[in-house]
mmCIF file of C-alpha atoms in Angstrom:
data_model
loop_
_atom_site.group_PDB
_atom_site.id
_atom_site.type_symbol
_atom_site.label_atom_id
_atom_site.label_comp_id
_atom_site.label_asym_id
_atom_site.label_seq_id
_atom_site.Cartn_x
_atom_site.Cartn_y
_atom_site.Cartn_z
ATOM 1 C CA UNK A 1 -29.547 12.211 -19.622
ATOM 2 C CA UNK A 2 -26.809 13.056 -22.301
ATOM 3 C CA UNK A 3 -25.561 10.005 -24.590
ATOM 4 C CA UNK A 4 -21.806 9.001 -23.410
ATOM 5 C CA UNK A 5 -19.194 7.658 -25.483
ATOM 6 C CA UNK A 6 -16.115 5.941 -23.748
ATOM 7 C CA UNK A 7 -12.804 6.126 -25.562
ATOM 8 C CA UNK A 8 -10.989 2.773 -24.312
ATOM 9 C CA UNK A 9 -7.463 1.679 -24.893
ATOM 10 C CA UNK A 10 -7.116 -1.925 -26.092
ATOM 11 C CA UNK A 11 -3.772 -3.365 -26.509
ATOM 12 C CA UNK A 12 -4.466 -5.782 -29.357
ATOM 13 C CA UNK A 13 -0.867 -7.385 -29.635
ATOM 14 C CA UNK A 14 2.630 -6.248 -28.826
ATOM 15 C CA UNK A 15 3.222 -2.673 -29.451
ATOM 16 C CA UNK A 16 -0.539 -2.444 -31.113
ATOM 17 C CA UNK A 17 -2.378 -0.033 -29.197
ATOM 18 C CA UNK A 18 -5.980 1.086 -30.194
ATOM 19 C CA UNK A 19 -8.924 3.238 -28.769
ATOM 20 C CA UNK A 20 -12.064 1.808 -29.743
ATOM 21 C CA UNK A 21 -15.650 4.002 -28.862
ATOM 22 C CA UNK A 22 -17.979 2.679 -26.683
ATOM 23 C CA UNK A 23 -21.440 3.816 -25.829
ATOM 24 C CA UNK A 24 -22.280 3.773 -22.153
ATOM 25 C CA UNK A 25 -25.706 2.744 -20.695
ATOM 26 C CA UNK A 26 -26.831 4.757 -18.244
ATOM 27 C CA UNK A 27 -26.172 3.806 -14.464
ATOM 28 C CA UNK A 28 -27.547 0.822 -13.267
ATOM 29 C CA UNK A 29 -29.317 1.031 -9.787
ATOM 30 C CA UNK A 30 -26.076 0.351 -7.894
ATOM 31 C CA UNK A 31 -23.655 1.690 -10.635
ATOM 32 C CA UNK A 32 -22.070 5.144 -11.248
ATOM 33 C CA UNK A 33 -21.260 6.893 -14.232
ATOM 34 C CA UNK A 34 -17.653 8.599 -14.130
ATOM 35 C CA UNK A 35 -15.325 10.490 -16.279
ATOM 36 C CA UNK A 36 -11.370 9.958 -15.856
ATOM 37 C CA UNK A 37 -9.386 12.547 -14.629
ATOM 38 C CA UNK A 38 -6.220 11.071 -14.361
ATOM 39 C CA UNK A 39 -4.629 7.501 -14.368
ATOM 40 C CA UNK A 40 -1.299 6.012 -14.181
ATOM 41 C CA UNK A 41 0.535 3.778 -15.895
ATOM 42 C CA UNK A 42 1.632 0.657 -13.995
ATOM 43 C CA UNK A 43 5.188 0.115 -15.635
ATOM 44 C CA UNK A 44 5.969 -3.450 -14.985
ATOM 45 C CA UNK A 45 2.736 -4.762 -16.145
ATOM 46 C CA UNK A 46 1.795 -2.348 -18.913
ATOM 47 C CA UNK A 47 5.435 -2.744 -20.700
ATOM 48 C CA UNK A 48 5.320 -6.858 -20.326
ATOM 49 C CA UNK A 49 2.024 -6.613 -22.253
ATOM 50 C CA UNK A 50 3.053 -3.813 -24.635
ATOM 51 C CA UNK A 51 6.317 -5.464 -25.401
ATOM 52 C CA UNK A 52 4.850 -9.150 -25.848
ATOM 53 C CA UNK A 53 6.673 -10.803 -22.842
ATOM 54 C CA UNK A 54 5.233 -14.451 -22.312
ATOM 55 C CA UNK A 55 1.844 -14.222 -19.969
ATOM 56 C CA UNK A 56 1.416 -14.775 -16.074
ATOM 57 C CA UNK A 57 -1.360 -17.341 -16.565
ATOM 58 C CA UNK A 58 -2.736 -19.475 -19.505
ATOM 59 C CA UNK A 59 -5.478 -18.450 -21.514
ATOM 60 C CA UNK A 60 -5.782 -15.501 -24.312
ATOM 61 C CA UNK A 61 -3.254 -12.610 -24.068
ATOM 62 C CA UNK A 62 -4.754 -9.848 -26.837
ATOM 63 C CA UNK A 63 -6.635 -8.218 -26.944
ATOM 64 C CA UNK A 64 -6.482 -6.540 -23.393
ATOM 65 C CA UNK A 65 -7.477 -3.647 -21.240
ATOM 66 C CA UNK A 66 -4.511 -1.914 -19.713
ATOM 67 C CA UNK A 67 -4.253 -0.410 -16.728
ATOM 68 C CA UNK A 68 -5.693 0.218 -13.498
ATOM 69 C CA UNK A 69 -4.734 2.927 -11.325
ATOM 70 C CA UNK A 70 -7.682 5.582 -12.111
ATOM 71 C CA UNK A 71 -8.784 8.644 -10.458
ATOM 72 C CA UNK A 72 -12.099 9.672 -11.865
ATOM 73 C CA UNK A 73 -14.810 12.195 -11.141
ATOM 74 C CA UNK A 74 -18.692 10.921 -10.700
ATOM 75 C CA UNK A 75 -21.047 12.022 -13.310
ATOM 76 C CA UNK A 76 -24.228 10.531 -12.571
ATOM 77 C CA UNK A 77 -25.379 7.762 -10.109
ATOM 78 C CA UNK A 78 -28.074 5.070 -10.073
ATOM 79 C CA UNK A 79 -31.235 5.490 -7.481
ATOM 80 C CA UNK A 80 -29.523 2.869 -4.928
ATOM 81 C CA UNK A 81 -26.157 4.673 -4.782
ATOM 82 C CA UNK A 82 -25.516 6.242 -1.705
ATOM 83 C CA UNK A 83 -21.931 6.264 -0.757
ATOM 84 C CA UNK A 84 -21.055 8.836 -3.583
ATOM 85 C CA UNK A 85 -22.660 11.830 -5.402
ATOM 86 C CA UNK A 86 -22.188 13.321 -8.957
ATOM 87 C CA UNK A 87 -19.344 15.947 -8.569
ATOM 88 C CA UNK A 88 -17.152 13.326 -6.232
ATOM 89 C CA UNK A 89 -14.018 11.823 -7.324
ATOM 90 C CA UNK A 90 -12.971 8.529 -6.597
ATOM 91 C CA UNK A 91 -10.102 5.953 -7.061
ATOM 92 C CA UNK A 92 -11.094 2.690 -8.785
ATOM 93 C CA UNK A 93 -9.149 -0.107 -10.683
ATOM 94 C CA UNK A 94 -10.865 1.143 -13.969
ATOM 95 C CA UNK A 95 -8.402 0.963 -17.033
ATOM 96 C CA UNK A 96 -6.825 3.642 -19.316
ATOM 97 C CA UNK A 97 -9.814 5.173 -20.928
ATOM 98 C CA UNK A 98 -11.830 8.499 -20.872
ATOM 99 C CA UNK A 99 -15.892 7.352 -19.164
ATOM 100 C CA UNK A 100 -16.759 4.251 -17.530
ATOM 101 C CA UNK A 101 -19.560 2.898 -15.625
ATOM 102 C CA UNK A 102 -18.729 1.092 -12.190
ATOM 103 C CA UNK A 103 -20.453 -0.899 -9.661
ATOM 104 C CA UNK A 104 -20.747 1.201 -6.208
ATOM 105 C CA UNK A 105 -18.953 -1.574 -4.449
ATOM 106 C CA UNK A 106 -15.918 -1.337 -6.467
ATOM 107 C CA UNK A 107 -15.242 2.372 -5.670
ATOM 108 C CA UNK A 108 -11.526 1.924 -3.630
ATOM 109 C CA UNK A 109 -11.567 5.611 -2.380
ATOM 110 C CA UNK A 110 -13.849 8.985 -2.238
ATOM 111 C CA UNK A 111 -11.279 11.308 -2.648
ATOM 112 C CA UNK A 112 -11.568 14.454 0.060
ATOM 113 C CA UNK A 113 -11.069 18.164 -1.108
ATOM 114 C CA UNK A 114 -7.351 18.107 0.030
ATOM 115 C CA UNK A 115 -6.505 15.091 -2.321
ATOM 116 C CA UNK A 116 -4.753 16.010 -5.845
ATOM 117 C CA UNK A 117 -6.195 13.379 -8.340
ATOM 118 C CA UNK A 118 -2.568 12.715 -9.969
ATOM 119 C CA UNK A 119 -0.553 11.827 -6.820
ATOM 120 C CA UNK A 120 -3.496 9.955 -5.241
ATOM 121 C CA UNK A 121 -4.112 7.792 -8.434
ATOM 122 C CA UNK A 122 -0.779 6.204 -7.787
ATOM 123 C CA UNK A 123 -1.817 5.112 -4.410
ATOM 124 C CA UNK A 124 -2.075 1.315 -5.531
ATOM 125 C CA UNK A 125 1.590 1.251 -6.473
ATOM 126 C CA UNK A 126 2.688 2.223 -3.050
ATOM 127 C CA UNK A 127 0.445 -0.332 -1.806
ATOM 128 C CA UNK A 128 2.289 -3.184 -3.625
ATOM 129 C CA UNK A 129 5.156 -2.426 -1.592
ATOM 130 C CA UNK A 130 3.039 -1.993 1.884
ATOM 131 C CA UNK A 131 1.514 -4.945 1.135
ATOM 132 C CA UNK A 132 5.378 -6.840 0.380
ATOM 133 C CA UNK A 133 6.135 -5.474 4.031
ATOM 134 C CA UNK A 134 2.675 -6.317 5.611
ATOM 135 C CA UNK A 135 3.066 -10.228 4.543
ATOM 136 C CA UNK A 136 6.991 -10.615 5.274
ATOM 137 C CA UNK A 137 6.090 -9.003 9.146
ATOM 138 C CA UNK A 138 8.601 -6.150 8.346
ATOM 139 C CA UNK A 139 8.977 -3.835 11.573
ATOM 140 C CA UNK A 140 11.344 -0.942 13.093
ATOM 141 C CA UNK A 141 14.875 -1.923 12.567
ATOM 142 C CA UNK A 142 14.232 -4.995 9.944
ATOM 143 C CA UNK A 143 17.117 -5.290 7.478
ATOM 144 C CA UNK A 144 15.415 -4.822 4.305
ATOM 145 C CA UNK A 145 16.976 -4.846 0.813
ATOM 146 C CA UNK A 146 15.054 -3.797 -2.501
ATOM 147 C CA UNK A 147 16.654 -5.172 -5.687
ATOM 148 C CA UNK A 148 15.539 -3.334 -8.606
ATOM 149 C CA UNK A 149 14.403 0.128 -8.475
ATOM 150 C CA UNK A 150 11.750 0.449 -11.135
ATOM 151 C CA UNK A 151 8.248 1.774 -9.640
ATOM 152 C CA UNK A 152 7.481 -0.969 -7.283
ATOM 153 C CA UNK A 153 11.307 -1.118 -6.301
ATOM 154 C CA UNK A 154 10.626 2.787 -5.218
ATOM 155 C CA UNK A 155 7.620 2.587 -3.655
ATOM 156 C CA UNK A 156 8.767 -0.373 -1.930
ATOM 157 C CA UNK A 157 11.634 1.286 -0.555
ATOM 158 C CA UNK A 158 9.547 4.265 0.433
ATOM 159 C CA UNK A 159 7.269 2.206 2.412
ATOM 160 C CA UNK A 160 10.187 0.244 4.047
ATOM 161 C CA UNK A 161 11.522 3.646 5.121
ATOM 162 C CA UNK A 162 7.663 4.525 6.604
ATOM 163 C CA UNK A 163 7.842 1.258 8.689
ATOM 164 C CA UNK A 164 10.952 2.258 9.973
ATOM 165 C CA UNK A 165 13.204 -0.312 8.284
ATOM 166 C CA UNK A 166 17.136 -0.012 7.717
ATOM 167 C CA UNK A 167 16.417 -0.482 3.839
ATOM 168 C CA UNK A 168 18.825 -0.392 1.103
ATOM 169 C CA UNK A 169 18.523 -1.154 -2.694
ATOM 170 C CA UNK A 170 20.379 -2.648 -5.591
ATOM 171 C CA UNK A 171 20.156 -0.731 -8.739
ATOM 172 C CA UNK A 172 22.518 0.303 -11.967
ATOM 173 C CA UNK A 173 20.473 3.495 -12.918
ATOM 174 C CA UNK A 174 21.858 6.895 -10.957
ATOM 175 C CA UNK A 175 18.199 8.610 -11.695
ATOM 176 C CA UNK A 176 16.488 5.457 -9.811
ATOM 177 C CA UNK A 177 19.262 5.507 -6.927
ATOM 178 C CA UNK A 178 18.799 9.388 -6.493
ATOM 179 C CA UNK A 179 14.889 8.412 -6.048
ATOM 180 C CA UNK A 180 15.542 5.907 -3.602
ATOM 181 C CA UNK A 181 18.048 7.803 -1.182
ATOM 182 C CA UNK A 182 15.403 10.677 -1.443
ATOM 183 C CA UNK A 183 12.615 7.671 -0.269
ATOM 184 C CA UNK A 184 14.694 6.784 2.817
ATOM 185 C CA UNK A 185 17.346 4.337 1.295
ATOM 186 C CA UNK A 186 20.456 4.458 3.343
ATOM 187 C CA UNK A 187 22.535 3.155 0.306
ATOM 188 C CA UNK A 188 22.243 1.848 -3.211
ATOM 189 C CA UNK A 189 24.954 -0.762 -4.816
ATOM 190 C CA UNK A 190 25.423 -1.605 -8.315
ATOM 191 C CA UNK A 191 24.931 -5.029 -9.638
ATOM 192 C CA UNK A 192 28.547 -5.425 -10.216
ATOM 193 C CA UNK A 193 29.333 -4.447 -6.583
ATOM 194 C CA UNK A 194 28.171 -7.882 -5.228
ATOM 195 C CA UNK A 195 30.674 -7.895 -2.031
ATOM 196 C CA UNK A 196 29.566 -4.720 -1.030
ATOM 197 C CA UNK A 197 25.738 -6.276 -1.018
ATOM 198 C CA UNK A 198 26.944 -9.273 0.825
ATOM 199 C CA UNK A 199 28.931 -7.524 2.856
ATOM 200 C CA UNK A 200 25.725 -5.232 4.035
ATOM 201 C CA UNK A 201 24.972 -5.415 7.798
ATOM 202 C CA UNK A 202 27.793 -6.223 8.659
ATOM 203 C CA UNK A 203 27.849 -9.500 6.394
ATOM 204 C CA UNK A 204 24.547 -10.551 8.621
ATOM 205 C CA UNK A 205 22.267 -10.409 5.534
ATOM 206 C CA UNK A 206 19.130 -8.987 4.844
ATOM 207 C CA UNK A 207 16.245 -10.120 6.819
ATOM 208 C CA UNK A 208 13.870 -9.178 3.873
ATOM 209 C CA UNK A 209 14.668 -9.488 0.336
ATOM 210 C CA UNK A 210 12.307 -7.758 -2.129
ATOM 211 C CA UNK A 211 12.729 -8.930 -5.685
ATOM 212 C CA UNK A 212 11.122 -6.821 -8.154
ATOM 213 C CA UNK A 213 12.253 -8.012 -11.435
ATOM 214 C CA UNK A 214 12.298 -11.045 -13.802
ATOM 215 C CA UNK A 215 16.537 -11.621 -13.730
ATOM 216 C CA UNK A 216 17.849 -14.733 -12.852
ATOM 217 C CA UNK A 217 21.269 -12.615 -11.879
ATOM 218 C CA UNK A 218 19.298 -10.627 -9.365
ATOM 219 C CA UNK A 219 17.279 -13.622 -7.965
ATOM 220 C CA UNK A 220 20.949 -14.892 -7.442
ATOM 221 C CA UNK A 221 21.473 -11.942 -5.346
ATOM 222 C CA UNK A 222 18.593 -12.152 -3.501
ATOM 223 C CA UNK A 223 19.003 -15.809 -2.110
ATOM 224 C CA UNK A 224 23.049 -15.112 -1.605
ATOM 225 C CA UNK A 225 22.229 -11.852 0.807
ATOM 226 C CA UNK A 226 19.312 -12.964 2.356
ATOM 227 C CA UNK A 227 20.109 -13.679 6.217
ATOM 228 C CA UNK A 228 19.527 -17.036 7.807
ATOM 229 C CA UNK A 229 15.685 -17.582 8.408
ATOM 230 C CA UNK A 230 14.938 -14.579 5.976
ATOM 231 C CA UNK A 231 12.596 -13.739 3.549
ATOM 232 C CA UNK A 232 12.466 -13.014 0.202
ATOM 233 C CA UNK A 233 9.102 -10.996 -1.137
ATOM 234 C CA UNK A 234 8.683 -11.752 -4.812
ATOM 235 C CA UNK A 235 6.982 -8.617 -6.598
ATOM 236 C CA UNK A 236 8.972 -9.693 -9.672
ATOM 237 C CA UNK A 237 8.526 -12.769 -11.941
ATOM 238 C CA UNK A 238 11.997 -14.584 -11.708
ATOM 239 C CA UNK A 239 12.987 -15.634 -15.188
ATOM 240 C CA UNK A 240 9.828 -14.072 -17.410
ATOM 241 C CA UNK A 241 11.435 -13.646 -20.541
ATOM 242 C CA UNK A 242 14.825 -15.120 -19.890
ATOM 243 C CA UNK A 243 16.655 -18.203 -20.874
ATOM 244 C CA UNK A 244 16.803 -20.937 -17.861
ATOM 245 C CA UNK A 245 19.518 -20.102 -15.272
ATOM 246 C CA UNK A 246 23.000 -21.256 -15.304
ATOM 247 C CA UNK A 247 22.203 -22.175 -11.765
ATOM 248 C CA UNK A 248 20.104 -23.937 -9.350
ATOM 249 C CA UNK A 249 17.878 -20.858 -8.242
ATOM 250 C CA UNK A 250 16.841 -22.928 -5.006
ATOM 251 C CA UNK A 251 20.495 -24.371 -4.367
ATOM 252 C CA UNK A 252 20.229 -25.855 -0.859
ATOM 253 C CA UNK A 253 23.194 -24.195 0.149
ATOM 254 C CA UNK A 254 21.383 -20.960 0.290
ATOM 255 C CA UNK A 255 17.574 -21.830 0.329
ATOM 256 C CA UNK A 256 17.767 -24.857 2.636
ATOM 257 C CA UNK A 257 20.588 -24.217 4.629
ATOM 258 C CA UNK A 258 19.767 -20.931 5.417
ATOM 259 C CA UNK A 259 15.934 -21.928 5.947
ATOM 260 C CA UNK A 260 14.640 -18.927 3.400
ATOM 261 C CA UNK A 261 11.112 -18.336 2.923
ATOM 262 C CA UNK A 262 9.852 -17.451 -0.814
ATOM 263 C CA UNK A 263 6.591 -15.398 -0.698
ATOM 264 C CA UNK A 264 4.703 -14.137 -3.374
ATOM 265 C CA UNK A 265 3.160 -10.864 -2.358
ATOM 266 C CA UNK A 266 1.521 -8.939 -5.073
ATOM 267 C CA UNK A 267 -2.102 -9.654 -3.797
ATOM 268 C CA UNK A 268 -4.045 -9.160 -0.895
ATOM 269 C CA UNK A 269 -7.599 -9.161 0.721
ATOM 270 C CA UNK A 270 -9.992 -6.958 -1.375
ATOM 271 C CA UNK A 271 -12.055 -5.948 1.528
ATOM 272 C CA UNK A 272 -12.445 -5.927 5.177
ATOM 273 C CA UNK A 273 -14.770 -8.714 6.387
ATOM 274 C CA UNK A 274 -17.473 -8.492 8.991
ATOM 275 C CA UNK A 275 -15.614 -10.020 11.748
ATOM 276 C CA UNK A 276 -12.291 -7.867 11.354
ATOM 277 C CA UNK A 277 -9.838 -10.996 10.487
ATOM 278 C CA UNK A 278 -8.999 -9.379 7.245
ATOM 279 C CA UNK A 279 -7.224 -5.940 8.794
ATOM 280 C CA UNK A 280 -5.051 -5.240 6.552
ATOM 281 C CA UNK A 281 -6.954 -5.275 3.300
ATOM 282 C CA UNK A 282 -7.149 -3.297 -0.428
ATOM 283 C CA UNK A 283 -9.151 -0.649 0.620
ATOM 284 C CA UNK A 284 -7.927 0.106 4.627
ATOM 285 C CA UNK A 285 -4.450 -0.150 2.877
ATOM 286 C CA UNK A 286 -5.309 2.328 0.348
ATOM 287 C CA UNK A 287 -7.328 4.606 2.531
ATOM 288 C CA UNK A 288 -4.157 4.962 5.197
ATOM 289 C CA UNK A 289 -1.711 5.426 1.971
ATOM 290 C CA UNK A 290 -3.692 8.022 0.524
ATOM 291 C CA UNK A 291 -3.529 10.021 3.965
ATOM 292 C CA UNK A 292 0.076 9.450 3.483
ATOM 293 C CA UNK A 293 0.139 11.131 -0.108
ATOM 294 C CA UNK A 294 -2.352 13.713 1.029
ATOM 295 C CA UNK A 295 -0.425 14.659 4.236
ATOM 296 C CA UNK A 296 2.908 14.901 2.321
ATOM 297 C CA UNK A 297 4.930 11.739 3.724
ATOM 298 C CA UNK A 298 5.118 9.814 0.834
ATOM 299 C CA UNK A 299 5.987 12.133 -2.358
ATOM 300 C CA UNK A 300 4.574 10.343 -5.913
ATOM 301 C CA UNK A 301 5.925 13.284 -7.858
ATOM 302 C CA UNK A 302 9.529 11.680 -7.464
ATOM 303 C CA UNK A 303 8.362 8.744 -9.728
ATOM 304 C CA UNK A 304 5.953 10.638 -11.801
ATOM 305 C CA UNK A 305 8.605 11.604 -14.814
ATOM 306 C CA UNK A 306 5.936 13.076 -16.735
ATOM 307 C CA UNK A 307 2.431 13.751 -18.004
ATOM 308 C CA UNK A 308 0.898 12.854 -21.798
ATOM 309 C CA UNK A 309 -2.460 13.464 -22.774
ATOM 310 C CA UNK A 310 -4.470 10.067 -22.577
ATOM 311 C CA UNK A 311 -4.775 9.366 -25.695
ATOM 312 C CA UNK A 312 -1.413 9.497 -25.962
ATOM 313 C CA UNK A 313 -0.778 6.226 -24.339
ATOM 314 C CA UNK A 314 1.352 4.559 -26.756
ATOM 315 C CA UNK A 315 3.698 7.276 -26.856
ATOM 316 C CA UNK A 316 4.314 7.217 -22.907
ATOM 317 C CA UNK A 317 4.920 3.271 -23.191
ATOM 318 C CA UNK A 318 7.565 4.083 -26.320
ATOM 319 C CA UNK A 319 9.342 6.532 -23.682
ATOM 320 C CA UNK A 320 9.393 4.048 -21.026
ATOM 321 C CA UNK A 321 10.269 1.170 -23.112
ATOM 322 C CA UNK A 322 13.386 3.588 -24.762
ATOM 323 C CA UNK A 323 14.519 4.227 -21.087
ATOM 324 C CA UNK A 324 15.077 7.987 -22.360
ATOM 325 C CA UNK A 325 15.927 10.285 -19.730
ATOM 326 C CA UNK A 326 15.441 6.945 -17.419
ATOM 327 C CA UNK A 327 11.809 7.609 -16.418
ATOM 328 C CA UNK A 328 9.749 5.862 -13.908
ATOM 329 C CA UNK A 329 6.303 6.338 -14.952
ATOM 330 C CA UNK A 330 3.875 8.708 -16.372
ATOM 331 C CA UNK A 331 0.379 10.232 -15.325
ATOM 332 C CA UNK A 332 -2.176 10.325 -18.088
ATOM 333 C CA UNK A 333 -4.163 13.516 -18.137
ATOM 334 C CA UNK A 334 -7.928 12.811 -19.472
ATOM 335 C CA UNK A 335 -9.627 15.767 -18.685
#
């Protein structure tokens, strides 16, 4: 077997991205060797690390791998691998890198011939919005307000529309607002237009608020506009990098009086279980969503604002951080 040298992106500190070369061993019996075709930046997670935002969990922050939306081609397989073959294309949670080894059991999806690697690599970004709706029991006719229209806010809008919800959004960015309308939002309000937001749905409020930002101001909007017995689905990290708020984020006039439910919705079961209790798991969800992308029902091209060569990842981060031309995310090309 020809020696494979993987070039892998590591963030060694805020704004300090390096690429390390690492020799890959031959795949073990249940492993596959892959070369990345395309990966997609997850802006919320990756820019927070790039900027040096407070960590979400205790422990060392750097050095760290970055990225987890990867489409790759299988180069070789171990002797006990049965589900994929050399030449197949797969999705995985591999980080931004040229090559990698993967356990066969960690393959998320084997792409069919109709699936374009770049848009399908964004599937997990849509999965996070989809999971927010699953966890909040959204259904056709649910009143859904999405606060913040970054990548996850927009994918949440798209998935709420697929679910048949009456979806509206909050954002101050005209470009993102236009994409949200394209994805099915009935209206998009500026943050300053709080009275119009409160007046939505004839003043009845939102059954479900999907909060995708870290802003305490946005959090206050969420608890104010949620309907009685409503749910706030948290895809962002309220207060991350901000000073303590000047108001009570669990003010009884909103949280207690309206009997709100607040739920973190960023995680879901990884795989189905043997008895079928985990019907909506990452593997099955990704298979479903990739089919929507392949059929054209979901349009990742609207949130993929451009392409960078993989080794120009730092330039892509700078472009996202500067918000020049208001990009949503970028695809990285590794071929």
